Coordinates of C-alpha atoms in Angstrom, one line a residue:
M851 CA 19.3 -62.2 33.7
D852 CA 18.3 -61.4 30.2
R853 CA 17.2 -57.2 30.3
S854 CA 16.9 -57.1 26.3
P855 CA 13.9 -55.6 25.1
P856 CA 11.1 -58.1 24.2
G857 CA 11.4 -59.1 20.6
F858 CA 15.4 -59.0 20.5
R859 CA 17.0 -62.2 19.8
H860 CA 20.9 -62.4 20.2
R861 CA 23.0 -64.4 17.6
K862 CA 26.1 -65.8 19.6
L863 CA 29.6 -65.3 18.6
P864 CA 31.6 -68.2 17.2
T865 CA 33.7 -70.4 19.5
K866 CA 37.2 -69.5 18.0
V867 CA 36.2 -65.6 18.6
R868 CA 34.7 -65.9 22.0
T869 CA 38.1 -68.1 23.3
R870 CA 40.4 -65.6 21.9
I871 CA 38.9 -62.6 23.5
S872 CA 38.7 -64.6 26.6
G873 CA 41.9 -66.3 26.9
H874 CA 44.2 -64.1 25.0
P875 CA 44.1 -60.3 25.9
S876 CA 46.9 -59.8 23.1
H877 CA 43.5 -59.9 20.9
L878 CA 41.4 -57.7 22.9
F879 CA 41.9 -54.9 19.7
E880 CA 41.4 -57.5 16.9
D881 CA 38.8 -56.3 14.8
T882 CA 35.6 -58.2 15.3
S883 CA 32.9 -55.9 13.7
G884 CA 31.6 -58.5 11.7
N885 CA 31.0 -60.8 14.6
V886 CA 29.4 -58.3 17.0
D887 CA 26.1 -59.1 18.8
V888 CA 23.4 -57.8 16.3
P889 CA 19.8 -57.3 17.5
T890 CA 17.1 -58.1 15.0
F891 CA 13.6 -57.3 15.1
E892 CA 11.2 -60.7 14.9
P893 CA 8.5 -59.9 12.9
G894 CA 5.5 -57.6 14.2
Y895 CA 7.6 -55.9 16.5
E896 CA 6.8 -52.3 16.3
G897 CA 10.0 -51.3 18.5
P898 CA 9.9 -49.1 21.4
S899 CA 8.5 -45.4 21.5
S900 CA 10.5 -42.4 20.9
G901 CA 8.6 -40.6 23.7
F902 CA 8.3 -37.2 21.4
G903 CA 4.6 -38.5 19.8
L904 CA 6.0 -38.7 16.4
A905 CA 3.9 -41.5 15.7
R906 CA 0.9 -39.4 16.4
P907 CA -0.9 -37.4 14.0
G908 CA 0.1 -33.5 14.4
I909 CA -1.9 -30.5 15.8
L910 CA -2.2 -28.6 12.7
S911 CA -3.9 -32.0 11.1
D912 CA -7.3 -31.0 13.4
P913 CA -9.5 -28.9 11.3
M914 CA -10.7 -26.8 14.3
M915 CA -7.0 -26.0 15.3
S916 CA -6.1 -25.3 11.5
N917 CA -9.2 -22.9 11.0
L918 CA -8.3 -21.4 14.7
A919 CA -4.5 -21.1 13.3
M920 CA -5.7 -19.5 10.0
A921 CA -8.4 -16.8 11.7
Y922 CA -5.7 -15.7 14.6
G923 CA -2.8 -15.1 11.6
S924 CA -5.3 -13.2 9.5
S925 CA -6.5 -10.8 12.8
L926 CA -2.8 -9.9 13.1
A927 CA -2.3 -9.4 9.6
S928 CA -5.5 -7.1 9.2
Q929 CA -4.1 -5.5 12.9
G930 CA -0.7 -4.6 11.2
K931 CA -1.5 -3.6 8.3
D932 CA -4.1 -0.7 10.2
I933 CA -1.1 0.3 12.5
V934 CA 1.3 0.8 9.0
D935 CA -1.6 2.8 7.1
K936 CA -1.9 4.8 10.5
N937 CA 1.8 5.5 10.8
I938 CA 2.1 6.4 7.2
D939 CA -1.0 8.6 6.8
R940 CA 0.3 10.9 10.2
F941 CA 3.6 11.9 8.2
I942 CA 2.7 11.3 4.5
P943 CA -1.4 11.7 3.9
V944 CA -1.4 8.8 1.3
S945 CA -5.3 8.8 1.1
R946 CA -5.5 12.6 0.2
L947 CA -3.1 12.4 -2.6
K948 CA -6.0 11.5 -5.0
Y949 CA -8.0 14.7 -4.3
Y950 CA -4.8 16.5 -5.7
F951 CA -4.5 14.8 -8.6
A952 CA -8.6 15.0 -9.2
V953 CA -8.0 17.5 -12.6
D954 CA -9.4 17.4 -16.0
T955 CA -8.9 19.5 -18.9
V956 CA -10.8 22.5 -18.4
Y957 CA -9.3 22.7 -14.7
V958 CA -5.6 22.4 -16.2
G959 CA -6.7 25.4 -18.9
K960 CA -7.7 27.4 -16.5
K961 CA -5.2 27.3 -13.9
L962 CA -2.2 27.6 -16.3
G963 CA -3.7 30.9 -17.1
L964 CA -4.4 31.7 -13.3
L965 CA -0.6 31.5 -13.0
V966 CA 0.4 32.9 -16.2
F967 CA -2.3 36.0 -16.1
P968 CA -3.7 36.4 -12.3
Y969 CA -4.1 39.8 -12.6
M970 CA -8.1 39.6 -13.8
H971 CA -9.0 37.0 -11.7
Q972 CA -11.5 38.1 -8.6
N973 CA -12.4 35.5 -6.1
W974 CA -9.3 33.7 -4.6
E975 CA -11.0 31.9 -2.1
V976 CA -11.9 28.2 -2.0
Q977 CA -15.5 28.2 -2.2
Y978 CA -15.9 24.2 -0.9
Q979 CA -14.3 23.9 2.3
Q980 CA -14.7 20.3 3.9
D981 CA -12.6 18.4 6.1
T982 CA -11.5 16.5 3.0
P983 CA -9.3 18.6 0.3
V984 CA -11.2 20.2 -2.6
A985 CA -10.9 18.2 -6.0
P986 CA -9.3 20.7 -8.3
R987 CA -11.6 20.2 -10.8
V988 CA -14.6 21.6 -9.1
E989 CA -12.6 24.6 -7.6
V990 CA -9.9 26.5 -9.7
N991 CA -8.6 27.8 -6.4
A992 CA -7.6 24.6 -5.1
P993 CA -4.2 23.5 -5.1
D994 CA -3.4 20.6 -6.9
L995 CA -0.3 18.6 -7.6
Y996 CA -0.9 17.4 -11.3
I997 CA 0.6 20.7 -13.0
P998 CA 3.5 21.0 -10.4
A999 CA 4.9 17.2 -11.3
M1000 CA 4.1 17.6 -15.3
A1001 CA 5.8 21.2 -15.0
F1002 CA 8.5 19.6 -13.0
I1003 CA 9.1 16.5 -15.7
T1004 CA 8.8 19.0 -18.8
Y1005 CA 10.9 21.4 -17.1
L1006 CA 13.4 18.5 -17.6
L1007 CA 13.0 17.4 -20.8
V1008 CA 13.1 21.4 -22.1
A1009 CA 16.4 21.7 -20.2
G1010 CA 17.8 18.4 -21.9
F1011 CA 16.8 20.1 -25.2
A1012 CA 18.2 23.3 -24.3
L1013 CA 21.6 21.5 -23.5
G1014 CA 21.6 19.6 -26.5
T1015 CA 21.1 22.6 -28.7
Q1016 CA 24.3 23.4 -27.3
S1017 CA 26.5 20.4 -27.6
R1018 CA 26.4 20.1 -23.9
F1019 CA 24.1 17.4 -22.7
S1020 CA 25.3 14.5 -20.9
P1021 CA 23.0 12.3 -18.6
E1022 CA 25.3 13.2 -15.7
V1023 CA 24.1 16.8 -16.1
L1024 CA 20.6 15.9 -16.4
G1025 CA 20.7 13.8 -13.5
M1026 CA 22.5 16.7 -11.7
L1027 CA 20.0 19.6 -12.7
A1028 CA 17.1 17.3 -11.7
S1029 CA 18.6 16.8 -7.9
T1030 CA 19.5 20.4 -8.0
A1031 CA 16.2 21.3 -8.2
L1032 CA 14.3 18.9 -6.3
I1033 CA 16.8 19.9 -3.2
W1034 CA 15.9 23.3 -3.7
L1035 CA 12.2 22.4 -3.8
V1036 CA 12.5 20.3 -0.6
I1037 CA 14.5 23.4 1.2
E1038 CA 12.1 26.0 0.3
V1039 CA 9.1 23.6 1.8
L1040 CA 10.9 23.2 4.9
A1041 CA 11.7 26.7 5.4
I1042 CA 8.1 27.6 5.1
L1043 CA 7.2 25.3 7.5
L1044 CA 9.9 26.3 10.3
S1045 CA 8.6 30.1 9.3
L1046 CA 5.4 29.2 10.2
Y1047 CA 5.9 27.3 13.0
L1048 CA 8.0 30.2 14.5
V1049 CA 6.0 32.8 13.6
T1050 CA 2.9 30.3 15.2
V1051 CA 0.4 30.8 12.5
N1052 CA -2.7 28.7 12.7
T1053 CA -3.6 27.9 9.1
D1054 CA -4.9 24.9 7.4
L1055 CA -1.8 24.9 5.3
T1056 CA -0.7 21.2 4.8
T1057 CA 2.6 20.1 3.5
I1058 CA 1.1 18.9 0.1
D1059 CA -0.2 22.4 -0.3
L1060 CA 3.2 24.1 0.2
V1061 CA 4.6 21.6 -2.5
A1062 CA 2.1 22.3 -5.0
F1063 CA 2.5 26.4 -4.5
A1064 CA 6.1 26.0 -4.8
G1065 CA 5.8 23.8 -7.8
Y1066 CA 4.1 26.3 -9.7
K1067 CA 6.9 28.1 -10.3
Y1068 CA 8.1 25.5 -13.0
V1069 CA 5.3 26.6 -15.4
G1070 CA 7.0 30.2 -15.4
M1071 CA 10.5 28.6 -16.1
I1072 CA 9.4 26.3 -19.1
A1073 CA 7.8 29.5 -20.7
G1074 CA 11.4 31.3 -19.8
V1075 CA 13.6 28.4 -21.0
V1076 CA 11.5 28.0 -24.7
A1077 CA 11.1 31.8 -25.3
G1078 CA 15.2 31.8 -24.9
L1079 CA 15.6 29.0 -27.2
I1080 CA 13.3 30.7 -29.5
F1081 CA 14.2 34.1 -29.4
G1082 CA 17.5 34.3 -27.4
R1083 CA 18.8 35.9 -24.1
T1084 CA 16.2 38.8 -25.3
G1085 CA 13.4 36.7 -25.2
Y1086 CA 14.2 34.7 -22.2
Y1087 CA 14.5 37.6 -19.6
I1088 CA 11.2 39.1 -20.9
A1089 CA 9.2 35.9 -20.8
L1090 CA 11.0 35.0 -17.4
G1091 CA 10.3 38.4 -15.9
W1092 CA 6.5 38.3 -16.6
C1093 CA 6.4 35.0 -15.1
C1094 CA 8.0 35.7 -12.1
I1095 CA 5.6 39.0 -11.7
S1096 CA 2.5 36.6 -12.2
V1097 CA 3.7 34.2 -9.9
V1098 CA 4.4 36.8 -7.0
V1099 CA 0.9 38.0 -7.4
F1100 CA -0.4 34.6 -7.4
M1101 CA 1.5 33.4 -4.3
I1102 CA 0.8 36.7 -2.8
R1103 CA -3.4 36.6 -3.4
T1104 CA -3.3 32.9 -2.4
L1105 CA -1.4 32.9 0.4
R1106 CA -2.7 35.6 2.2
L1107 CA -6.3 34.0 2.7
K1108 CA -4.5 31.2 4.3
I1109 CA -1.7 32.7 6.6
L1110 CA -4.2 36.0 6.9
S1111 CA -7.2 34.0 7.3
E1112 CA -8.9 36.1 10.1
A1113 CA -8.2 39.3 8.8
A1114 CA -9.1 38.4 5.3
A1115 CA -12.2 36.4 5.9
E1116 CA -13.1 40.2 7.6
G1117 CA -11.9 42.4 5.3
V1118 CA -10.0 44.7 7.6
L1119 CA -6.3 45.3 8.4
V1120 CA -5.6 43.7 11.7
R1121 CA -2.6 45.5 13.4
G1122 CA 0.0 44.0 15.8
T1123 CA 3.8 42.5 15.5
R1124 CA 2.2 39.1 14.9
N1125 CA 0.2 40.3 12.1
Q1126 CA 3.0 42.3 10.6
L1127 CA 4.8 38.8 10.6
R1128 CA 2.4 36.9 8.8
V1129 CA 2.6 39.6 6.2
Y1130 CA 6.2 39.9 6.0
L1131 CA 6.4 36.0 5.5
T1132 CA 3.7 36.0 2.9
M1133 CA 5.6 38.3 1.1
A1134 CA 8.9 36.6 1.4
I1135 CA 7.4 33.4 0.2
A1136 CA 6.0 35.1 -3.1
A1137 CA 9.5 37.5 -3.3
V1138 CA 11.7 34.3 -3.3
Q1139 CA 10.0 32.4 -6.2
P1140 CA 11.7 34.7 -8.8
F1141 CA 15.3 33.9 -7.3
F1142 CA 14.7 30.1 -7.9
M1143 CA 13.3 30.4 -11.2
Y1144 CA 16.4 32.6 -12.5
W1145 CA 18.7 30.3 -10.4
L1146 CA 17.5 27.2 -12.0
T1147 CA 17.6 28.7 -15.7
Y1148 CA 19.6 31.3 -16.5
H1149 CA 22.8 28.8 -17.4
L1150 CA 20.4 27.1 -20.0
V1151 CA 20.5 29.9 -22.5
R1152 CA 22.6 31.4 -24.0

């Protein structure tokens, strides 16, 4: 019984080939590929279905399914973006960084004068207390990142110029100087954070605030190196000494309002072991600034 699919038409082999195959076993392995029974399709035959639906239109060709897929993908993308933003803002408050760079020319001039001559300034308290950081251009006592960032870059430029005048400049030396200054800054901030945690100080100081306060020292370092280039070692020591004292006064008067917020707000001296530790911590943070200022600049002036 012929079980070939409908539409197939068989072509018979030649008589000689059929005789050889049936009557002579020695010719069983003779090449007869040119005379095999080849199925042919008649005109109009579509062939058997593959069973996988390839001939049917795809799911995404449906406009409704395509719109649903796009909406679902957009929803997943927005949820992923929200999760990433929340986790990043948890460790690095990127959304608040714009406040630390909201400065103008007037603020920069006042802040630089306050860093070099802090003795005549009376009110050190930030007047605008809000949930978000205060824009420095409206409050000179607010910390900023513009001056520390620009001072760090200027310090590297001045250091490169000083090394060049002594025929000691090379990209490797300048890179090592930048890495050293950055590593010491990170170590200082981490040490302050650890100290605040151990002393259990309830303060509104953030990591960015500490980076800003620790970066103000570069202003005095620039002044010391420039004075050393112009007036030699004597000018370096005089300018750096003045700037070190100014930075110590600035740090004490600024941080005492943050670390000793309760006692400073009431204007009285609160006695106790914990408050003494807070006072010592404030003094230590201020006292370590001259050490870093000298350590990072003494080898630049000869």
